[in-house]
Structures are given as structure tokens and as C-alpha cells.
Tab-separated table of C-alpha atoms and ligand atoms in Angstrom:
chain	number	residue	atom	x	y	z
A	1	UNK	CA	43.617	49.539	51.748
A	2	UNK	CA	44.170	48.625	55.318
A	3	UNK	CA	41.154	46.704	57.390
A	4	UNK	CA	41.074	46.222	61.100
A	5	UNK	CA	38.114	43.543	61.632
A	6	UNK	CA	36.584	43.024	65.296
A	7	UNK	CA	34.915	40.536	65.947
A	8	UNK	CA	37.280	38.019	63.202
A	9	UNK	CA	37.107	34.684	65.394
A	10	UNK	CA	33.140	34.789	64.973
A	11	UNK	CA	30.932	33.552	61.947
A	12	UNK	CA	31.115	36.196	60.208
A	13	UNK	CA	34.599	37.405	60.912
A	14	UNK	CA	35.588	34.272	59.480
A	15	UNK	CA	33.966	34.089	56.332
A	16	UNK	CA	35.475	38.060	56.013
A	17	UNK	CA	39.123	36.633	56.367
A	18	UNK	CA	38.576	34.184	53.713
A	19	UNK	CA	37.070	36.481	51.327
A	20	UNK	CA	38.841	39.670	51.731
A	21	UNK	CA	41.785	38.745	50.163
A	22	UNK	CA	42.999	41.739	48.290
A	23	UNK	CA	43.781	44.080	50.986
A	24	UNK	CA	45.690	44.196	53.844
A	25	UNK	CA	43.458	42.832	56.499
A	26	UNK	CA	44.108	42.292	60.226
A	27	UNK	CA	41.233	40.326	62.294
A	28	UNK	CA	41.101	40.150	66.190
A	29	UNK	CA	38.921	38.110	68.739
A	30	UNK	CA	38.089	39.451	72.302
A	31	UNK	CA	41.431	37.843	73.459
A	32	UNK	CA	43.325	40.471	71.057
A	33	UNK	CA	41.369	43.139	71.521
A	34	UNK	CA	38.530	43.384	74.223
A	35	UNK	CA	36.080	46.313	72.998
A	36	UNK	CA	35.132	47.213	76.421
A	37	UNK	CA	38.420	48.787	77.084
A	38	UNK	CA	39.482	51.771	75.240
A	39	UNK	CA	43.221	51.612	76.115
A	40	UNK	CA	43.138	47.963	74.085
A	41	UNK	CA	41.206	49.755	70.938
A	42	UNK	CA	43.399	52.256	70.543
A	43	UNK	CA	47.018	49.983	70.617
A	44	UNK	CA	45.413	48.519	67.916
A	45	UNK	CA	44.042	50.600	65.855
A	46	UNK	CA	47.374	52.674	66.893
A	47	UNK	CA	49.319	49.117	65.301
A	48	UNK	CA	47.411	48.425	62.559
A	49	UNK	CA	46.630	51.923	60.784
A	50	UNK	CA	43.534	50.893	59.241
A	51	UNK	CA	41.227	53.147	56.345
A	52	UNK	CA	38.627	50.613	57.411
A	53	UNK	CA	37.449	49.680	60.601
A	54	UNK	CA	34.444	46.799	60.768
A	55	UNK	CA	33.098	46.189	63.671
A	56	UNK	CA	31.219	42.854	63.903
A	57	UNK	CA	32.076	42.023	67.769
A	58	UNK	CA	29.242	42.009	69.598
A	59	UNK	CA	27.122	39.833	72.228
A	60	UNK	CA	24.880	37.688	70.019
A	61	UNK	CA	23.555	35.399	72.040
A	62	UNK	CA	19.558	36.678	71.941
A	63	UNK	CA	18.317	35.102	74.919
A	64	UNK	CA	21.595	35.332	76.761
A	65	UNK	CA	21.367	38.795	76.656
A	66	UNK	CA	17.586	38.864	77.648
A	67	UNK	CA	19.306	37.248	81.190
A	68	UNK	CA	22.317	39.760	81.311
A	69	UNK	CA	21.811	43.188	80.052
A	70	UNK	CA	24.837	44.097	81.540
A	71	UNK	CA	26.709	42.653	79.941
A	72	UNK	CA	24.994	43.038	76.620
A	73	UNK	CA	24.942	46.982	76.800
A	74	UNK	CA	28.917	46.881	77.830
A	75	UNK	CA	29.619	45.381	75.172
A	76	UNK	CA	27.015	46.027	72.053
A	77	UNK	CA	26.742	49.275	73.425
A	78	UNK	CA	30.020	50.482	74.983
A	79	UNK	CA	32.123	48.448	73.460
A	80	UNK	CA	30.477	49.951	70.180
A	81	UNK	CA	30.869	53.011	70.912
A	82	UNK	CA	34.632	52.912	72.291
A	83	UNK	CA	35.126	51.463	68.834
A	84	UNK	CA	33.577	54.206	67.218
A	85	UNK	CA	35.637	56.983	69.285
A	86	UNK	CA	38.883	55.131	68.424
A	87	UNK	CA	37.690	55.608	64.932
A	88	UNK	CA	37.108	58.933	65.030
A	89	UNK	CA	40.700	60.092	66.771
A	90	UNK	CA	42.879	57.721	64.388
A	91	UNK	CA	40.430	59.189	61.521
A	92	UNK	CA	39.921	55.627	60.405
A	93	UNK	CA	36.199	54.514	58.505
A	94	UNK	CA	33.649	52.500	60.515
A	95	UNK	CA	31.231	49.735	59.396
A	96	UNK	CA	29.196	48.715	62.353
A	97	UNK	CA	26.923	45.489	61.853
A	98	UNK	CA	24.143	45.986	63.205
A	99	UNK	CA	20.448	43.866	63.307
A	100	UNK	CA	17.066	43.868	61.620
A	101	UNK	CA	16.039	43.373	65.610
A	102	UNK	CA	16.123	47.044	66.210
A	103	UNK	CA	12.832	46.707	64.540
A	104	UNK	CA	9.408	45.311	66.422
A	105	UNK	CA	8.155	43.643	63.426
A	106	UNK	CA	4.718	45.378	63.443
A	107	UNK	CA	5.158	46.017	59.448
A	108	UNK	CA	4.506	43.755	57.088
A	109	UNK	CA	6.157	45.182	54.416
A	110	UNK	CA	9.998	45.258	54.183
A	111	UNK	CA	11.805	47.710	56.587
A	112	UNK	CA	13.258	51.266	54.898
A	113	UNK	CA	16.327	51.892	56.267
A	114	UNK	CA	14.517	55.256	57.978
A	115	UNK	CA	11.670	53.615	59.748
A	116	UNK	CA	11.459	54.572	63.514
A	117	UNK	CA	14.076	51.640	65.334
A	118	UNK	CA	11.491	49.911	68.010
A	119	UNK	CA	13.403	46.765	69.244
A	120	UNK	CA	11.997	44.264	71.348
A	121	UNK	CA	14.401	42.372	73.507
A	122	UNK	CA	17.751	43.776	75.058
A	123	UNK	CA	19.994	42.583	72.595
A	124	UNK	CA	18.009	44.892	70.074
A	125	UNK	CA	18.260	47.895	72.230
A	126	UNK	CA	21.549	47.454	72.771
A	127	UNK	CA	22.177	47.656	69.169
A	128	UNK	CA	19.417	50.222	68.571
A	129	UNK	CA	21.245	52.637	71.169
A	130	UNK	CA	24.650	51.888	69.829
A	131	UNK	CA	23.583	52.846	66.639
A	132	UNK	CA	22.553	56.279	67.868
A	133	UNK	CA	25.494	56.850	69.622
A	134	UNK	CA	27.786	55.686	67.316
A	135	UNK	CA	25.818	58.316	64.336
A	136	UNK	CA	26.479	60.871	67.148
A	137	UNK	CA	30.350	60.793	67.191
A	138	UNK	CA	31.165	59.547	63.683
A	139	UNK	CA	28.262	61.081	61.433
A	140	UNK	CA	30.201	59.576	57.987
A	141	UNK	CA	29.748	55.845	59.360
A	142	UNK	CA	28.119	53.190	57.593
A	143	UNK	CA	25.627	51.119	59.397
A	144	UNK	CA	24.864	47.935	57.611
A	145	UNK	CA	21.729	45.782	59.199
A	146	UNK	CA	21.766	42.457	58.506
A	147	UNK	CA	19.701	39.294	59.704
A	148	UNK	CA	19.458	35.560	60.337
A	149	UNK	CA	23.217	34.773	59.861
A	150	UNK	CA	24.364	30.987	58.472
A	151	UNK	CA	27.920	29.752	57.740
A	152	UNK	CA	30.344	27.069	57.961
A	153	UNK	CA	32.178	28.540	60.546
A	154	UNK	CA	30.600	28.501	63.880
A	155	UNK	CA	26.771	27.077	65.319
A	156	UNK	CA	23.902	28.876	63.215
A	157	UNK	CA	20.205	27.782	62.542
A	158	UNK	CA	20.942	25.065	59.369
A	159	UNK	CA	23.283	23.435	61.389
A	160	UNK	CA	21.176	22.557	64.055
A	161	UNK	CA	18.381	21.988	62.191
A	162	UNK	CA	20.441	19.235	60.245
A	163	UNK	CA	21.640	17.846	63.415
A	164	UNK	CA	18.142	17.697	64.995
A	165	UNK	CA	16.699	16.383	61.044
A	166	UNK	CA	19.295	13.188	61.500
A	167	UNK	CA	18.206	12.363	64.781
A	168	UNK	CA	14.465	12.879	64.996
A	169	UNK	CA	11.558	11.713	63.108
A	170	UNK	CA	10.148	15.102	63.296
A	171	UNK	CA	11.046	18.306	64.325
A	172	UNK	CA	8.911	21.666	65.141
A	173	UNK	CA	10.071	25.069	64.290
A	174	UNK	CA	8.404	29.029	64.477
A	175	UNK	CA	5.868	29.806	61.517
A	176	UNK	CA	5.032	33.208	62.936
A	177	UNK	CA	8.524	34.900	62.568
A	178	UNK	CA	9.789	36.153	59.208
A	179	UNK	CA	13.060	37.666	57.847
A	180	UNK	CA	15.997	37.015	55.467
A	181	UNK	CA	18.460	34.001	56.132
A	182	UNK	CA	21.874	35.523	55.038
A	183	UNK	CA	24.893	33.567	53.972
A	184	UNK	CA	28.018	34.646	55.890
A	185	UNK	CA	30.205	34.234	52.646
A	186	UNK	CA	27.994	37.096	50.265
A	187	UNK	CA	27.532	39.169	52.941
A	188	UNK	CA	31.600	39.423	53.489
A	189	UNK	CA	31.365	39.756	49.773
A	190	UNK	CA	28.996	42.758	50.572
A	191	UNK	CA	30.987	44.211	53.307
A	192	UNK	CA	34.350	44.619	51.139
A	193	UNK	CA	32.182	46.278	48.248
A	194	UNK	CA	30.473	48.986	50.712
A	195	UNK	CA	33.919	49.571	51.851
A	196	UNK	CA	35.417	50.336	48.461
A	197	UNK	CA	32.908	52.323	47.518
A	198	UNK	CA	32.984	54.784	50.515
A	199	UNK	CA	29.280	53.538	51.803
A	200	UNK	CA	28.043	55.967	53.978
A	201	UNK	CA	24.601	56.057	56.415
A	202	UNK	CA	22.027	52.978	57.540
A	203	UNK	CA	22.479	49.883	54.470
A	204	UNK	CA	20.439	46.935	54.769
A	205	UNK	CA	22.132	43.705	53.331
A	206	UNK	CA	20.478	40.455	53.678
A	207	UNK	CA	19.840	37.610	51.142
A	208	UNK	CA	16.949	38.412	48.506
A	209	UNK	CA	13.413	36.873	49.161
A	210	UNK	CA	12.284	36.110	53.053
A	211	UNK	CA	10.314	33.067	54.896
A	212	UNK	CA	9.657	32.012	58.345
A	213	UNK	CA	11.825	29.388	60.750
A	214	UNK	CA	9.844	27.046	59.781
A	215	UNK	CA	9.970	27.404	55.669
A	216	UNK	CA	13.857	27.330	56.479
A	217	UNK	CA	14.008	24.367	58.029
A	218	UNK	CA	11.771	22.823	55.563
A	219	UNK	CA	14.413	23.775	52.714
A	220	UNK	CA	17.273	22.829	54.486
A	221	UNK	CA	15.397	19.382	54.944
A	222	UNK	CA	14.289	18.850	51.593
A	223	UNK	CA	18.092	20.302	50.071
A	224	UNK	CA	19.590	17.271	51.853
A	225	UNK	CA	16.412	14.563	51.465
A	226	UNK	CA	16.465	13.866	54.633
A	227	UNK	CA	13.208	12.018	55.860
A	228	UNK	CA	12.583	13.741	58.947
A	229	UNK	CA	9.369	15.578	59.690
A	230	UNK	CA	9.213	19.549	59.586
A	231	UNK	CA	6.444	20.667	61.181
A	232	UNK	CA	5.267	24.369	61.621
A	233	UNK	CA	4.672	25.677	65.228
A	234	UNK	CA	4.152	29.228	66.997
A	235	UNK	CA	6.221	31.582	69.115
A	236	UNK	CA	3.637	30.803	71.909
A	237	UNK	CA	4.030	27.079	71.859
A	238	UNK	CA	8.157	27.331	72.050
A	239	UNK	CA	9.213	30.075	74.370
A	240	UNK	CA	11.943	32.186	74.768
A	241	UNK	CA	13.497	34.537	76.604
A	242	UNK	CA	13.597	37.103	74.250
A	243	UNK	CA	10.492	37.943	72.606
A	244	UNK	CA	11.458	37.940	68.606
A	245	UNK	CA	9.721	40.154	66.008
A	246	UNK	CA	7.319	38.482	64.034
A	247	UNK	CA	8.555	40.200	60.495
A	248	UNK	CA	12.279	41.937	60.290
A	249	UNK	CA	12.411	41.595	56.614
A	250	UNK	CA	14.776	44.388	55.202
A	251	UNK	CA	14.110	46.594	52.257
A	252	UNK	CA	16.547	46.171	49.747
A	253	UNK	CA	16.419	49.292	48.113
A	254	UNK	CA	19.414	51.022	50.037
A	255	UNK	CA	21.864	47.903	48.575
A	256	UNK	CA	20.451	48.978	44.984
A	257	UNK	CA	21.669	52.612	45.626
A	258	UNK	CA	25.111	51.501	45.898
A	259	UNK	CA	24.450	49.255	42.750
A	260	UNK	CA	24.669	45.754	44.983
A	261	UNK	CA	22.028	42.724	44.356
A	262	UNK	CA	22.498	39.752	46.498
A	263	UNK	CA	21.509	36.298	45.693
A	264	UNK	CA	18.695	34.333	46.997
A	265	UNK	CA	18.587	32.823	50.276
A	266	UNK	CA	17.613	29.405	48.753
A	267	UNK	CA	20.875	30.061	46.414
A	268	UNK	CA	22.640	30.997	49.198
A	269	UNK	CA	21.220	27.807	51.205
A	270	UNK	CA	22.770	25.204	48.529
A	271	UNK	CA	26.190	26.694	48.388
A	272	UNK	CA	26.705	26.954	51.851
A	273	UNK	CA	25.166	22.646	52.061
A	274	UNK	CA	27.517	22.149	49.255
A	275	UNK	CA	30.267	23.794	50.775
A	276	UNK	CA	29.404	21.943	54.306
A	277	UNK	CA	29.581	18.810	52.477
A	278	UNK	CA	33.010	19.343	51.275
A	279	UNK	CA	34.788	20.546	54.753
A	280	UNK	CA	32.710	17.623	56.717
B	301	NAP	N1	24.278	36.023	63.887
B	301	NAP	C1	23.215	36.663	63.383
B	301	NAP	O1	22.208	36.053	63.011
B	301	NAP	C2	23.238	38.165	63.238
B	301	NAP	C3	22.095	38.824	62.738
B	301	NAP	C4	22.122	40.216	62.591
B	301	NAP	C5	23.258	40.927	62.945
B	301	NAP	N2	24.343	40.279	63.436
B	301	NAP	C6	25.531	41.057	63.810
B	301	NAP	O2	26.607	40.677	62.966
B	301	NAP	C7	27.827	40.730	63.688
B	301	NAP	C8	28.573	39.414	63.563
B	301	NAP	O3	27.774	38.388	64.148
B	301	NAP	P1	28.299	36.895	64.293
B	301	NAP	O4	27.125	36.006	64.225
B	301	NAP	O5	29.466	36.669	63.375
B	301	NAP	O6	28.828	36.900	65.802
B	301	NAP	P2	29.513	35.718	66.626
B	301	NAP	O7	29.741	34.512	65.771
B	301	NAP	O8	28.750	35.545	67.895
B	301	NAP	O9	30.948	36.330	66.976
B	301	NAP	C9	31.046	37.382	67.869
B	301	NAP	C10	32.425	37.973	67.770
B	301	NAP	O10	32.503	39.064	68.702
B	301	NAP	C11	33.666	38.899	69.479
B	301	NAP	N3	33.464	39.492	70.801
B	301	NAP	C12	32.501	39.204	71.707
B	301	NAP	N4	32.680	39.966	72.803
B	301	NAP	C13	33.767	40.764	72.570
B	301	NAP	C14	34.445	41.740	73.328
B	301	NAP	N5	34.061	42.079	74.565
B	301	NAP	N6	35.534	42.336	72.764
B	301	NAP	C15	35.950	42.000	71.541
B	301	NAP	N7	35.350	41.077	70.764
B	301	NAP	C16	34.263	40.457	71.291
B	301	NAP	C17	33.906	37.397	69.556
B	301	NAP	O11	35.261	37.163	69.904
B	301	NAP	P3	35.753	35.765	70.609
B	301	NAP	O12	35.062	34.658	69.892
B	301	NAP	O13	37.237	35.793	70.352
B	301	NAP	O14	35.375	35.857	72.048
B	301	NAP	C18	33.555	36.995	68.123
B	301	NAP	O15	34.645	37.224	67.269
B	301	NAP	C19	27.456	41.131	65.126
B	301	NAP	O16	27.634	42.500	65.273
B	301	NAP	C20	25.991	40.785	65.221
B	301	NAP	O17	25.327	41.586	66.165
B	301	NAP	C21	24.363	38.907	63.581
């Protein structure tokens, strides 16, 4: 099988390259390939021939793209959806990542793959819309949500909370927002499966079980025994930018379908400390 990744030089591009080893994989950065312009998709996707597109470029930066929705929409939205179009003319698969911040969090059970997309900040509607235009002009794609991304291979939430925990007697973190932390490393694992099985439609892949910022950080702190303080705080004491939803968990139940279980997030948690350990 032949795999054209966008979006490799990012965290989870990275961890996709080092686990997708048994195909014939080319990954590019915005420097290869920049998604806003069409003429650049389609040399490579002309070049590289792939049966697999996956599209994990985007404009993550939450609050950044509260500031610049621009740039956000040409890019997560656009850029998506010149992807997509590319896709469609060299009759190549797509796998577009996509967020659990399409939803507003109002639920408090997990989200179905099928429940009404109500984001909250701009980088969710840029998703949101790309998702519907994407559906539009490639019916057949897959559309896997994911959330709360961590990895060795770039800045993500346990990193910084490790950093702050060796510096600071105490540090405060959001008790009020809830979702799935997801390991970079079994969700490439994810990715190649979907891929080889033909996935089709909206799939929701995150780590099993769910907690808030703060029960995170509190792991994280306890995995390593550090001595620093967690303690829990709200959404209305540390502001943002972009407002966050206060539950994005994600059902599992369209990963079962394609016969897929995913391990914990505290599982996940020590093998990505252990594996931090060993590159640091
Ligand atoms: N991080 C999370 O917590 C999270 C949660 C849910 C969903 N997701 C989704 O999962 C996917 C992967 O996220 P990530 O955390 O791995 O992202 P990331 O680390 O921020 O990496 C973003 C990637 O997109 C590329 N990129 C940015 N602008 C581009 C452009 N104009 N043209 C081409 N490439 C461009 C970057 O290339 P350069 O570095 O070369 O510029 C980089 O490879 C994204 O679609 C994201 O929306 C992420």
C-alpha cells in the first residue's frame, strides 16, 4: 500500500512515520507541501501515487486560532478541503483527523459519532465545516475524531506539566473540562488499522477511560513522584481565548465496529513517561 501523510513533521505525523513501517509511506511538512495551494497537492499526490491519503495538517494552536480565523479556516478548512479534491481526482482514500471540539460539551455522556457537531471556538468550526465539506466531495472518506494529543515528539500537555512540576511547589490546572488524553504512538497504531481495513464514515479513536486537566496532571505527577503540588482550578479562574468544552469525551462504540480497543490513557501515560525517560 502506498501512504501520503500531511501533516508528518507534527506530533502525530511523527509517531505515524515510526510506526507505519510496513508500507510504503511518504510524509510531508508545510515546507513540502503547503495545503493551501492546490497546484502543490496535486504534484504530490501526482509523485507519490498514494491508496491512502491522511491528512493530519492542520492549525492546532486553540487560542491562536481564536486570534486569527483567517488563517485557521485557510488552512483547517481550505486547506482540508483542497486535500480532499486532490483525493478525489487522483482517486486516492482520505483519512482526515479531525477533533472532539466540534462538539460544545453540553452532554455528559460520551459523544456518538452522529450527534449534532456544535463547536465552540474557531478552531472547532473550522474543523466542523471542513468536515462537511470534505463528506460533500468524497462521500467514502473516513473521518476519525480524536482528542487531547501527547507524545514524545513535539510540546503537548505532560510535558509541560512536568516542566512546570520540577520547578514549582505547586501548580493549578482546569477541573471543569473532561475528555480522553490520547497517546500519539496507539493512535498511529489506530490510523494504519482503519486504513487496512477500508474504514469508512465519522470514527472516534481516543484512549479508553476520560478525566479532567487537572486528574491528568495529577497522574503525570504522581507517575514520576515528583513532590510538587497539583491543585484543581476552574475555566473561570484561568482564561483563555478560546472557550473549551467542558466534556468532549468520545463514544467508543464506532472503534468496536471495526473490531479496535485501545488501551487506557493511564497505560498509555506510563509508556509514553517510560519512553520519555529513555530518549531524555
Ligand atoms: N493535538 C491535539 O490535541 C489534537 C486533538 C484532536 C485532533 N487533533 C488533530 O490531529 C491532527 C494532528 O495534530 P498534531 O497535534 O500532530 O498537530 P501539530 O503537531 O500541530 O502538527 C501540525 C502539522 O500540520 C502541518 N501544517 C500546518 N500548516 C500547514 C499548511 N498550511 N500546509 C501543510 N502542512 C501544514 C505542520 O507542518 P510544519 O510543522 O512543517 O509547518 C505539522 O506537520 C490535526 O489535524 C489536529 O487538528 C489534534
Amino acid at each position: 500500500m502506498r501512504v501520503t501523510v500531511f501533516g508528518a513533521t507534527g506530533l502525530l505525523g511523527k509517531a505515524l512515520a515510526r510506526e507505519w513501517t510496513d508500507d510504503d509511506v511518504s510524509g510531508l511538512g508545510s515546507k513540502d507541501a503547503d495545503i493551501r495551494d492546490p497546484k502543490q497537492i496535486s504534484n504530490v499526490i501526482q509523485r507519490t501515487q498514494p491508496n491512502w491519503i491522511v491528512l493530519a495538517a492542520a492549525y492546532t494552536d486553540v487560542d491562536g486560532c481564536e486570534g486569527n480565523p483567517e488563517h485557521a479556516f485557510a488552512v483547517n478548512c481550505r486547506g482540508a478541503l483542497n486535500v480532499a479534491k486532490a483525493a478525489k481526482q487522483f482517486a486516492s482514500r482520505l483519512l482526515f483527523l479531525s477533533t472532539d471540539y466540534v462538539f460544545d460539551g453540553a452532554k455528559n455522556r460520551p459523544y456518538e459519532t452522529n450527534d449534532p457537531r456544535a463547536p465552540l471556538n474557531v478552531y472547532g468550526r473550522s474543523k466542523a465545516e471542513a468536515e462537511v465539506q470534505i463528506s460533500e466531495v468524497l462521500p467514502e472518506c473516513c473521518i476519525l475524531r480524536t482528542s487531547w494529543l501527547f507524545g514524545n515528539d513535539g510540546k503537548c500537555f505532560p510535558d509541560t506539566i512536568l516542566k512546570l512540576a520540577a520547578s514549582r511547589p505547586a501548580i493549578d490546572v482546569v477541573d471543569d473540562q473532561r475528555g480522553s488524553p490520547t497517546y500519539t504512538a496507539d493512535l498511529a497504531r489506530t490510523i494504519i488499522q482503519l486504513c487496512r481495513s477500508d474504514a469508512k464514515g465519522i470514527v472516534h479513536a481516543t484512549n479508553r477511560g476520560n478525566c479532567s486537566w487537572f486528574e491528568f496532571a495529577r497522574e503525570i505527577v504522581a507517575d514520576v513522584r515528583l513532590n510538587s503540588m497539583v491543585r484543581p482550578t476552574t475555566s473561570e479562574q484561568f482564561v483563555r481565548p478560546a472557550q473549551r468544552p467542558r466534556y468532549s469525551v468520545l463514544s467508543s462504540k464506532s472503534l468496536q465496529k471495526q473490531a479496535i480497543e485501545m488501551p487506557t490513557w493511564q497505560d498509555a501515560l506510563r509508556r509514553y513517561l517510560r519512553e520519555r525517560k529513555a530518549v531524555s
